[in-house]
Short mmCIF file of C-alpha atoms in Angstrom, two decimals:
data_model
loop_
_atom_site.label_atom_id
_atom_site.label_comp_id
_atom_site.label_asym_id
_atom_site.label_seq_id
_atom_site.Cartn_x
_atom_site.Cartn_y
_atom_site.Cartn_z
CA UNK A 13 -1.32 19.99 17.71
CA UNK A 14 -3.81 22.70 18.52
CA UNK A 15 -6.84 24.38 17.06
CA UNK A 16 -5.86 27.99 17.51
CA UNK A 17 -3.71 28.39 14.44
CA UNK A 18 -0.58 28.54 16.61
CA UNK A 19 2.45 27.15 14.80
CA UNK A 20 3.53 23.59 15.52
CA UNK A 21 6.70 23.00 13.53
CA UNK A 22 7.32 19.44 14.72
CA UNK A 23 4.09 17.70 13.79
CA UNK A 24 2.46 16.10 10.77
CA UNK A 25 -1.20 15.93 9.79
CA UNK A 26 -2.29 12.87 7.81
CA UNK A 27 -5.62 13.23 6.01
CA UNK A 28 -7.36 9.87 5.58
CA UNK A 29 -7.59 6.86 7.90
CA UNK A 30 -7.41 4.11 5.29
CA UNK A 31 -4.53 1.62 5.16
CA UNK A 32 -2.04 4.08 3.67
CA UNK A 33 -2.75 6.81 6.22
CA UNK A 34 -2.73 4.38 9.12
CA UNK A 35 0.64 2.83 8.25
CA UNK A 36 2.19 6.26 7.68
CA UNK A 37 0.80 7.69 10.93
CA UNK A 38 2.01 4.66 12.88
CA UNK A 39 5.51 5.01 11.42
CA UNK A 40 5.70 8.70 12.26
CA UNK A 41 4.48 8.25 15.82
CA UNK A 42 6.88 5.34 16.36
CA UNK A 43 9.68 7.66 15.28
CA UNK A 44 8.60 10.23 17.88
CA UNK A 45 6.83 12.63 15.52
CA UNK A 46 3.54 14.09 16.86
CA UNK A 47 0.92 13.11 14.26
CA UNK A 48 -2.81 13.72 13.91
CA UNK A 49 -5.03 11.76 11.52
CA UNK A 50 -8.11 13.54 10.17
CA UNK A 51 -10.93 11.54 8.60
CA UNK A 52 -14.35 12.79 7.54
CA UNK A 53 -15.91 9.39 8.25
CA UNK A 54 -17.07 8.37 11.71
CA UNK A 55 -14.81 5.95 13.54
CA UNK A 56 -15.45 2.58 11.92
CA UNK A 57 -13.72 -0.10 9.92
CA UNK A 58 -16.03 -1.02 7.07
CA UNK A 59 -16.21 -4.49 5.54
CA UNK A 60 -17.17 -2.93 2.20
CA UNK A 61 -13.55 -2.38 1.13
CA UNK A 62 -12.37 -3.73 -2.21
CA UNK A 63 -8.83 -4.93 -1.51
CA UNK A 64 -8.34 -8.61 -0.78
CA UNK A 65 -4.68 -9.50 -1.08
CA UNK A 66 -1.32 -8.64 0.43
CA UNK A 67 1.67 -9.21 -1.82
CA UNK A 68 5.14 -10.33 -0.74
CA UNK A 69 6.74 -6.88 -0.65
CA UNK A 70 3.93 -5.46 1.46
CA UNK A 71 4.16 -8.42 3.83
CA UNK A 72 7.88 -7.71 4.20
CA UNK A 73 7.11 -4.09 5.12
CA UNK A 74 4.49 -5.28 7.62
CA UNK A 75 7.02 -7.77 9.01
CA UNK A 76 9.32 -4.82 9.73
CA UNK A 77 6.43 -3.47 11.84
CA UNK A 78 5.77 -6.80 13.63
CA UNK A 79 2.35 -7.20 11.97
CA UNK A 80 2.94 -9.82 9.28
CA UNK A 81 2.67 -12.88 11.54
CA UNK A 82 -0.63 -11.64 12.96
CA UNK A 83 -2.08 -11.10 9.49
CA UNK A 84 -0.70 -14.42 8.24
CA UNK A 85 -2.63 -16.14 11.03
CA UNK A 86 -5.87 -14.54 9.81
CA UNK A 87 -5.43 -14.71 6.03
CA UNK A 88 -4.91 -17.65 3.72
CA UNK A 89 -1.77 -18.05 1.57
CA UNK A 90 -1.95 -18.70 -2.15
CA UNK A 91 1.23 -19.75 -3.98
CA UNK A 92 -0.16 -19.37 -7.50
CA UNK A 93 -1.72 -16.10 -8.59
CA UNK A 94 -4.04 -16.39 -11.58
CA UNK A 95 -4.46 -13.13 -13.44
CA UNK A 96 -6.67 -14.17 -16.35
CA UNK A 97 -7.31 -17.16 -18.52
CA UNK A 98 -4.34 -19.49 -18.48
CA UNK A 99 -1.80 -17.09 -16.97
CA UNK A 100 -0.59 -18.26 -13.56
CA UNK A 101 2.27 -16.73 -11.63
CA UNK A 102 4.03 -19.29 -9.43
CA UNK A 103 5.21 -17.42 -6.34
CA UNK A 104 7.08 -20.33 -4.78
CA UNK A 105 10.38 -19.11 -6.25
CA UNK A 106 10.26 -15.61 -4.77
CA UNK A 107 13.42 -14.61 -2.88
CA UNK A 108 11.35 -13.62 0.13
CA UNK A 109 10.14 -14.98 3.43
CA UNK A 110 6.66 -14.66 1.91
CA UNK A 111 6.51 -16.86 -1.17
CA UNK A 112 2.80 -16.38 -1.66
CA UNK A 113 0.03 -13.84 -1.87
CA UNK A 114 -2.03 -13.56 1.31
CA UNK A 115 -5.78 -13.54 0.75
CA UNK A 116 -7.17 -11.28 3.47
CA UNK A 117 -9.91 -8.61 3.51
CA UNK A 118 -8.77 -5.01 3.74
CA UNK A 119 -10.62 -4.47 7.01
CA UNK A 120 -8.36 -6.97 8.78
CA UNK A 121 -5.32 -5.02 7.58
CA UNK A 122 -6.87 -1.72 8.70
CA UNK A 123 -7.69 -3.19 12.11
CA UNK A 124 -4.06 -4.21 12.72
CA UNK A 125 -2.69 -0.89 11.47
CA UNK A 126 -5.17 1.11 13.57
CA UNK A 127 -4.23 -0.73 16.77
CA UNK A 128 -0.53 -0.14 16.06
CA UNK A 129 -1.10 3.56 15.40
CA UNK A 130 -3.11 3.98 18.59
CA UNK A 131 -0.42 2.21 20.65
CA UNK A 132 2.18 4.55 19.17
CA UNK A 133 0.20 7.59 20.32
CA UNK A 134 -1.40 8.85 17.11
CA UNK A 135 -4.23 11.35 17.65
CA UNK A 136 -7.37 10.56 15.64
CA UNK A 137 -10.09 13.03 14.77
CA UNK A 138 -13.06 11.46 13.05
CA UNK A 139 -16.00 13.32 11.53
CA UNK A 140 -13.51 16.01 10.57
CA UNK A 141 -13.41 17.22 6.98
CA UNK A 142 -10.60 19.28 5.50
CA UNK A 143 -11.97 22.32 3.68
CA UNK A 144 -8.84 24.35 2.95
CA UNK A 145 -5.04 24.25 3.04
CA UNK A 146 -2.62 27.16 3.13
CA UNK A 147 1.13 26.67 3.33
CA UNK A 148 4.02 29.02 3.90
CA UNK A 149 7.74 28.70 4.51
CA UNK A 150 7.27 27.41 8.06
CA UNK A 151 4.29 25.06 7.87
CA UNK A 152 0.75 24.34 6.75
CA UNK A 153 -2.53 25.68 8.10
CA UNK A 154 -5.42 23.26 7.68
CA UNK A 155 -9.00 24.49 7.98
CA UNK A 156 -11.41 21.74 9.03
CA UNK A 157 -15.11 21.36 9.71
CA UNK A 158 -16.20 18.91 12.42
CA UNK A 159 -19.80 17.67 12.42
CA UNK A 160 -20.15 14.70 14.73
CA UNK A 161 -23.77 13.56 15.18
CA UNK A 162 -25.35 14.06 18.60
CA UNK A 163 -25.25 10.94 20.82
CA UNK A 164 -26.82 9.96 24.12
CA UNK A 165 -25.00 8.75 27.25
CA UNK A 166 -25.23 5.17 26.01
CA UNK A 167 -23.38 6.11 22.82
CA UNK A 168 -26.48 5.65 20.64
CA UNK A 169 -28.17 8.23 18.46
CA UNK A 170 -29.91 10.61 20.81
CA UNK A 171 -32.32 11.85 18.19
CA UNK A 172 -31.02 15.35 18.71
CA UNK A 173 -30.11 17.27 15.56
CA UNK A 174 -26.44 17.29 14.71
CA UNK A 175 -24.76 20.55 15.64
CA UNK A 176 -23.69 22.94 12.92
CA UNK A 177 -20.21 22.10 11.65
CA UNK A 178 -17.54 23.76 13.76
CA UNK A 179 -14.76 25.38 11.77
CA UNK A 180 -11.25 25.12 13.15
CA UNK A 181 -7.70 25.80 12.03
CA UNK A 182 -4.87 23.35 12.68
CA UNK A 183 -1.18 23.89 12.11
CA UNK A 184 1.57 21.41 11.26
CA UNK A 185 4.99 21.23 9.68
CA UNK A 186 3.79 18.91 6.90
CA UNK A 187 0.49 17.52 5.62
CA UNK A 188 0.07 14.20 3.80
CA UNK A 189 -3.04 13.57 1.72
CA UNK A 190 -4.01 9.90 1.93
CA UNK A 191 -7.64 10.78 1.28
CA UNK A 192 -8.33 8.73 -1.82
CA UNK A 193 -9.51 9.22 -5.38
CA UNK A 194 -11.39 12.47 -4.67
CA UNK A 195 -8.60 13.87 -2.48
CA UNK A 196 -9.35 17.30 -1.04
CA UNK A 197 -5.66 17.71 -0.26
CA UNK A 198 -4.66 17.14 -3.89
CA UNK A 199 -7.29 19.59 -5.13
CA UNK A 200 -6.29 22.18 -2.52
CA UNK A 201 -2.73 22.39 -3.84
CA UNK A 202 -3.95 22.60 -7.43
CA UNK A 203 -2.63 19.29 -8.69
CA UNK A 204 -4.46 17.77 -11.67
CA UNK A 205 -5.34 14.09 -11.77
CA UNK A 206 -5.10 13.19 -15.45
CA UNK A 207 -6.38 9.87 -16.73
CA UNK A 208 -9.59 8.14 -17.69
CA UNK A 209 -11.97 5.34 -16.77
CA UNK A 210 -10.52 2.06 -18.03
CA UNK A 211 -13.65 0.05 -17.31
CA UNK A 212 -17.20 1.04 -16.35
CA UNK A 213 -20.08 -0.62 -14.54
CA UNK A 214 -18.11 -3.15 -12.53
CA UNK A 215 -20.39 -4.84 -9.99
CA UNK A 216 -19.50 -5.63 -6.39
CA UNK A 217 -21.50 -7.91 -4.15
CA UNK A 218 -21.05 -9.70 -0.83
CA UNK A 219 -22.97 -12.98 -0.96
CA UNK A 220 -23.22 -16.41 0.60
CA UNK A 221 -22.57 -19.43 -1.62
CA UNK A 222 -24.36 -22.75 -1.58
CA UNK A 223 -21.39 -24.37 -3.36
CA UNK A 224 -17.85 -23.73 -2.16
CA UNK A 225 -15.42 -22.88 -5.02
CA UNK A 226 -12.57 -25.31 -5.61
CA UNK A 227 -9.92 -22.56 -5.45
CA UNK A 228 -9.22 -19.96 -2.80
CA UNK A 229 -9.44 -17.22 -5.44
CA UNK A 230 -11.68 -17.91 -8.41
CA UNK A 231 -11.16 -15.71 -11.46
CA UNK A 232 -11.79 -16.01 -15.17
CA UNK A 233 -12.47 -13.87 -18.23
CA UNK A 234 -14.32 -14.60 -21.45
CA UNK A 235 -15.02 -12.39 -24.43
CA UNK A 236 -18.20 -11.10 -22.79
CA UNK A 237 -17.49 -11.00 -19.06
CA UNK A 238 -15.07 -11.51 -16.21
CA UNK A 239 -15.64 -12.40 -12.56
CA UNK A 240 -13.65 -12.79 -9.38
CA UNK A 241 -14.61 -14.56 -6.13
CA UNK A 242 -12.76 -14.24 -2.82
CA UNK A 243 -13.74 -15.32 0.71
CA UNK A 244 -14.13 -12.94 3.64
CA UNK A 245 -13.69 -15.78 6.11
CA UNK A 246 -17.05 -15.15 7.78
CA UNK A 247 -19.21 -17.19 5.42
CA UNK A 248 -19.50 -14.43 2.81
CA UNK A 249 -17.66 -14.05 -0.49
CA UNK A 250 -16.88 -10.88 -2.40
CA UNK A 251 -17.89 -10.97 -6.06
CA UNK A 252 -16.39 -8.56 -8.58
CA UNK A 253 -17.79 -8.85 -12.09
CA UNK A 254 -18.32 -7.11 -15.42
CA UNK A 255 -20.58 -7.77 -18.40
CA UNK A 256 -19.71 -6.19 -21.75
CA UNK A 257 -23.39 -6.02 -22.69
CA UNK A 258 -24.48 -4.32 -19.45
CA UNK A 259 -22.53 -1.07 -19.14
CA UNK A 260 -24.70 1.38 -17.21
CA UNK A 261 -24.36 4.24 -14.76
CA UNK A 262 -22.76 3.57 -11.37
CA UNK A 263 -26.10 4.63 -9.89
CA UNK A 264 -28.24 2.14 -11.86
CA UNK A 265 -30.09 -0.43 -9.71
CA UNK A 266 -28.31 -3.74 -9.15
CA UNK A 267 -29.95 -7.00 -8.09
CA UNK A 268 -28.68 -10.49 -7.31
CA UNK A 269 -29.94 -11.91 -10.61
CA UNK A 270 -27.57 -9.63 -12.53
CA UNK A 271 -24.63 -10.65 -10.33
CA UNK A 272 -25.49 -14.31 -10.91
CA UNK A 273 -25.70 -13.81 -14.66
CA UNK A 274 -22.29 -12.16 -14.86
CA UNK A 275 -20.77 -14.95 -12.76
CA UNK A 276 -22.28 -17.64 -14.96
CA UNK A 277 -20.99 -15.90 -18.09
CA UNK A 278 -17.44 -15.72 -16.72
CA UNK A 279 -17.16 -18.79 -14.47
CA UNK A 280 -19.76 -21.14 -15.91
CA UNK A 281 -21.91 -21.24 -12.75
CA UNK A 282 -23.08 -18.96 -9.98
CA UNK A 283 -22.22 -21.25 -7.02
CA UNK A 284 -25.77 -20.89 -5.63
CA UNK A 285 -25.38 -17.25 -4.57
CA UNK A 286 -27.87 -16.07 -1.98
CA UNK A 287 -28.43 -13.65 0.90
CA UNK A 288 -26.53 -10.60 -0.42
CA UNK A 289 -25.65 -8.17 2.36
CA UNK A 290 -24.36 -5.47 0.04
CA UNK A 291 -24.28 -4.71 -3.71
CA UNK A 292 -22.93 -1.77 -5.70
CA UNK A 293 -21.44 -0.63 -9.00
CA UNK A 294 -18.26 1.32 -9.64
CA UNK A 295 -15.99 2.35 -12.47
CA UNK A 296 -12.26 1.83 -12.45
CA UNK A 297 -10.02 4.79 -13.28
CA UNK A 298 -6.39 5.01 -14.35
CA UNK A 299 -5.04 8.29 -12.99
CA UNK A 300 -1.81 9.64 -11.52
CA UNK A 301 -0.88 13.02 -10.10
CA UNK A 302 2.13 14.55 -11.89
CA UNK A 303 3.76 15.35 -8.53
CA UNK A 304 3.54 13.66 -5.15
CA UNK A 305 4.92 16.73 -3.39
CA UNK A 306 4.03 20.42 -3.47
CA UNK A 307 6.13 22.18 -0.85
CA UNK A 308 5.08 20.93 2.57
CA UNK A 309 2.15 18.90 1.22
CA UNK A 310 2.58 15.32 -0.01
CA UNK A 311 0.28 12.68 -1.49
CA UNK A 312 0.20 8.91 -0.95
CA UNK A 313 -1.98 5.99 -1.99
CA UNK A 314 -5.12 6.58 -4.05
CA UNK A 315 -4.75 10.35 -3.63
CA UNK A 316 -1.61 10.05 -5.78
CA UNK A 317 -2.55 7.20 -8.14
CA UNK A 318 -5.52 4.97 -8.93
CA UNK A 319 -5.75 2.06 -11.32
CA UNK A 320 -7.72 -1.08 -12.08
CA UNK A 321 -8.02 -3.76 -9.37
CA UNK A 322 -6.37 -6.32 -11.65
CA UNK A 323 -3.49 -8.02 -9.90
CA UNK A 324 -4.55 -6.71 -6.48
CA UNK A 325 -1.90 -3.97 -6.46
CA UNK A 326 -3.90 -0.95 -5.22
CA UNK A 327 -3.73 -1.19 -1.43
CA UNK A 328 -0.27 -2.72 -1.67
CA UNK A 329 1.14 0.20 -3.66
CA UNK A 330 -0.32 2.69 -1.17
CA UNK A 331 1.16 0.85 1.81
CA UNK A 332 4.56 0.82 0.11
CA UNK A 333 4.21 4.58 -0.54
CA UNK A 334 3.68 5.07 3.18
CA UNK A 335 6.68 2.89 4.08
CA UNK A 336 8.87 4.97 1.78
CA UNK A 337 7.64 8.34 3.03
CA UNK A 338 7.36 7.82 6.79
CA UNK A 339 11.01 7.51 7.74
CA UNK A 340 11.97 10.39 5.44
CA UNK A 341 9.42 12.73 7.03
CA UNK A 342 10.64 11.69 10.47
CA UNK A 343 14.27 12.45 9.57
CA UNK A 344 13.35 15.88 8.22
CA UNK A 345 11.01 16.83 11.10
CA UNK A 346 13.66 15.85 13.66
CA UNK A 347 16.27 17.92 11.82
CA UNK A 348 18.46 14.94 10.96
CA UNK A 349 18.11 15.44 7.21
CA UNK A 350 17.60 18.33 4.84
CA UNK A 351 14.14 18.98 3.47
CA UNK A 352 15.47 17.88 0.06
CA UNK A 353 15.25 14.26 1.25
CA UNK A 354 11.51 14.48 0.62
CA UNK A 355 12.17 14.99 -3.09
CA UNK A 356 13.41 11.40 -3.21
CA UNK A 357 9.87 10.26 -2.37
CA UNK A 358 8.71 11.62 -5.73
CA UNK A 359 11.79 10.27 -7.52
CA UNK A 360 11.33 6.76 -6.10
CA UNK A 361 7.57 6.24 -5.85
CA UNK A 362 6.21 8.10 -8.88
CA UNK A 363 7.85 5.69 -11.38
CA UNK A 364 6.49 2.74 -9.38
CA UNK A 365 2.98 4.22 -9.49
CA UNK A 366 3.31 4.67 -13.24
CA UNK A 367 4.49 1.08 -13.68
CA UNK A 368 1.55 -0.23 -11.63
CA UNK A 369 -0.85 1.75 -13.84
CA UNK A 370 0.65 0.11 -16.90
CA UNK A 371 0.76 -3.44 -15.55
CA UNK A 372 -2.72 -3.43 -13.98
CA UNK A 373 -4.15 -1.70 -17.05
CA UNK A 374 -2.55 -4.26 -19.31
CA UNK A 375 -3.99 -7.11 -17.25
CA UNK A 376 -7.54 -5.74 -17.31
CA UNK A 377 -7.40 -4.98 -21.03
CA UNK A 378 -6.28 -8.52 -21.77
CA UNK A 379 -9.03 -9.83 -19.49
CA UNK A 380 -11.59 -7.79 -21.48
CA UNK A 381 -10.30 -9.06 -24.84
CA UNK A 382 -13.15 -10.34 -27.05
CA UNK A 383 -12.08 -10.01 -30.69
CA UNK A 384 -10.20 -12.99 -32.13
CA UNK A 385 -6.96 -11.05 -32.62
CA UNK A 386 -7.01 -9.63 -29.08
CA UNK A 387 -7.78 -13.01 -27.55
CA UNK A 388 -4.94 -14.44 -29.60
CA UNK A 389 -2.68 -11.73 -28.17
CA UNK A 390 -3.79 -12.67 -24.66
CA UNK A 391 -2.90 -16.30 -25.29
CA UNK A 392 0.47 -15.27 -26.71
CA UNK A 393 1.28 -13.05 -23.73
CA UNK A 394 0.31 -15.81 -21.32
CA UNK A 395 2.50 -18.25 -23.23
CA UNK A 396 5.54 -15.97 -23.17
CA UNK A 397 5.19 -15.23 -19.44
CA UNK A 398 4.72 -18.91 -18.72
CA UNK A 399 7.66 -20.18 -20.77
CA UNK A 400 10.32 -17.44 -20.75
CA UNK A 401 11.97 -17.33 -17.31
CA UNK A 402 13.26 -13.70 -17.39
CA UNK A 403 9.83 -12.44 -18.47
CA UNK A 404 8.14 -14.52 -15.77
CA UNK A 405 10.51 -13.18 -13.10
CA UNK A 406 9.89 -9.61 -14.23
CA UNK A 407 6.10 -10.04 -14.23
CA UNK A 408 6.16 -11.71 -10.82
CA UNK A 409 8.46 -9.03 -9.42
CA UNK A 410 6.16 -6.25 -10.64
CA UNK A 411 2.92 -7.73 -9.35
CA UNK A 412 4.37 -8.72 -5.96
CA UNK A 413 6.45 -5.54 -5.59
CA UNK A 414 9.73 -7.36 -4.87
CA UNK A 415 11.14 -6.55 -8.30
CA UNK A 416 11.34 -2.78 -7.92
CA UNK A 417 14.55 -0.96 -7.08
CA UNK A 418 15.08 2.76 -6.61
CA UNK A 419 17.44 5.00 -8.61
CA UNK A 420 20.90 5.50 -7.17
CA UNK A 421 23.20 8.54 -7.39
CA UNK A 422 25.94 8.47 -10.00
CA UNK A 423 28.97 6.58 -8.73
CA UNK A 424 27.06 4.80 -5.94
CA UNK A 425 27.69 1.15 -5.10
CA UNK A 426 25.79 -1.31 -7.28
CA UNK A 427 23.63 -2.36 -4.30
CA UNK A 428 22.34 1.16 -3.63
CA UNK A 429 18.58 1.39 -4.12
CA UNK A 430 18.06 -2.39 -4.08
CA UNK A 431 15.47 -4.10 -1.94
CA UNK A 432 17.15 -6.29 0.66
CA UNK A 433 15.56 -9.68 1.35
CA UNK A 434 15.22 -10.99 4.90
CA UNK A 435 18.83 -12.06 5.34
CA UNK A 436 20.08 -14.04 8.32
CA UNK A 437 22.28 -12.23 10.85
CA UNK A 438 25.23 -13.43 12.92
CA UNK A 439 23.35 -13.51 16.22
CA UNK A 440 20.69 -15.83 14.81
CA UNK A 441 18.27 -12.99 14.08
CA UNK A 442 17.02 -11.71 10.75
CA UNK A 443 17.01 -8.34 9.04
CA UNK A 444 13.29 -7.48 9.10
CA UNK A 445 13.05 -8.15 12.82
CA UNK A 446 16.01 -5.81 13.35
CA UNK A 447 14.29 -3.10 11.26
CA UNK A 448 11.41 -2.91 13.74
CA UNK A 449 10.97 0.40 15.46
CA UNK A 450 11.70 2.29 12.24
CA UNK A 451 15.47 1.82 12.54
CA UNK A 452 18.23 1.81 9.99
CA UNK A 453 20.29 -1.39 10.09
CA UNK A 454 24.03 -1.40 9.43
CA UNK A 455 25.31 -4.87 8.46
CA UNK A 456 29.07 -5.32 8.54
CA UNK A 457 31.49 -8.27 8.39
CA UNK A 458 32.65 -9.99 11.55
CA UNK A 459 31.05 -11.36 14.69
CA UNK A 460 29.24 -9.13 17.22
CA UNK A 461 31.92 -9.62 19.89
CA UNK A 462 34.66 -8.40 17.50
CA UNK A 463 32.94 -5.12 16.61
CA UNK A 464 35.65 -2.48 16.85
CA UNK A 465 33.68 0.70 16.33
CA UNK A 466 30.59 1.89 18.26
CA UNK A 467 28.71 3.06 15.17
CA UNK A 468 25.45 3.27 17.09
CA UNK A 469 26.89 5.67 19.69
CA UNK A 470 24.32 8.45 19.95
CA UNK A 471 22.09 6.68 17.41
CA UNK A 472 20.74 3.72 19.37
CA UNK A 473 17.16 4.96 18.97
CA UNK A 474 17.36 4.78 15.19
CA UNK A 475 20.24 2.47 14.25
CA UNK A 476 20.91 -1.23 14.82
CA UNK A 477 24.39 -2.57 14.09
CA UNK A 478 24.36 -6.19 12.89
CA UNK A 479 26.79 -8.61 11.26
CA UNK A 480 26.51 -11.06 8.39
CA UNK A 481 26.00 -14.68 9.31
CA UNK A 482 28.24 -15.55 6.35
CA UNK A 483 31.76 -14.46 5.36
CA UNK A 484 30.45 -11.60 3.18
CA UNK A 485 32.85 -8.61 3.26
CA UNK A 486 30.43 -5.90 2.13
CA UNK A 487 29.16 -3.23 4.51
CA UNK A 488 25.52 -2.33 3.86
CA UNK A 489 23.31 0.33 5.42
CA UNK A 490 19.65 -0.66 5.10
CA UNK A 491 16.98 2.04 5.26
CA UNK A 492 13.94 1.59 7.53
CA UNK A 493 11.88 0.58 4.46
CA UNK A 494 14.27 -2.26 3.60
CA UNK A 495 16.22 -0.71 0.70
CA UNK A 496 19.96 -0.09 0.55
CA UNK A 497 20.92 3.48 1.45
CA UNK A 498 24.66 2.93 1.10
CA UNK A 499 27.08 0.06 0.57
CA UNK A 500 30.82 -0.48 0.31
CA UNK A 501 33.01 -3.43 -0.54
CA UNK A 502 35.12 -2.59 2.49
CA UNK A 503 34.15 -1.86 6.06
CA UNK A 504 36.55 1.04 6.55
CA UNK A 505 35.41 2.71 9.80
CA UNK A 506 35.87 6.24 8.47
CA UNK A 507 33.79 5.47 5.38
CA UNK A 508 31.07 3.78 7.42
CA UNK A 509 30.93 6.69 9.87
CA UNK A 510 30.65 9.18 7.03
CA UNK A 511 27.76 7.21 5.55
CA UNK A 512 25.97 7.08 8.89
CA UNK A 513 26.43 10.81 9.37
CA UNK A 514 24.95 11.45 5.94
CA UNK A 515 22.00 9.07 6.10
CA UNK A 516 21.17 8.48 9.78
CA UNK A 517 22.25 11.84 11.18
#
């Protein structure tokens, strides 16, 4: 990467150093793609982030990057996820290594992803704001303005005025906008962001509590208010709340008394809140870009879709976007796949984003229900989900992410596009450990010592060949994001080799 405008056709620029951008950049660098992350903020990991949970599917993706165990040691597992009122989702029956939701602040996730990206060799440029994009047939030119504040030798503010922003042009093969709700990248390529605010004047506060809540996550909704409490792990709790009778501008003053009142309305008591270190208001939008790709520019995370925080799906959906996109970009940049592979990112992730908008929006609307008929509907929905097993499995699969599968080409094997759970392998290992390093994994029948065909010849850097621990006869090629790329009911060497040529390169 350079600042002269000279073409660099083998690199990617990621705009935004939040969780989505960090996971994507780490994946690209691990795959040997030169990647630069641009972020207009100074280098810092803020504790003011809103996300507080990792769902099972995201934990599986992090497991494939050797990060899940670290985060599990920091967070706290919760096997029952309460969405509102009487609706509880029991996660103990998930077909996953992670049969729980992990309660963990977003900054802990960002910290782990940042360290991984730095180890992989990602270049970070903070205090760098994208002002313009221009793409052509060979790449993208990104105009940026850098305005780092003057510092002394000790790293502290020197008191000197900040220099005038320096304008620079960078060049890359592809650009990914992971720069959030107000994405400059999305605006630069002319994409609209249709939608509306689903709920206004939600309050956020970080407070200490004199009384410890009985549950790890405390959440409830009444006709007038809802509130949510979650621990940071450092003595503070995050409060998210809303009062139907107090809908004001995001910029209206907020004090602790108002936070206490909302909490009492929704939860029956305020748990002795005191010593707030931060308070704010926000409004929650439901929006989705009609396209996640415009030529050589792609969108991921909140730049592509935003929705209510209900169900804790926001950060998780963005991280799963990144897991889907990273290996595809790497294949295309390295010349192992046609550029058309990137169209599958839109085909696979846009419907998931739309489904998350619907499910999270439905949850928050039911939580806000206050008329008798709407509260009756909420009770009925909760009853159906609780008592009808297929409905419960579908709801649990949507919220946790394990229930999604991707569309398959006509005539493909029935497994194609399915998420693969963490299956045991013949050598005593497991699938998601074998996926580490951004590799495809081919699982075939037979024991390792009887393997008759060197399928990984010339592909050892991006393919692991494994064998079922059972007597299963199916051959399955698992993509780096844990979904089936190809499968066959026979392990015919010619057919397997053709599939590897097509998908792995």
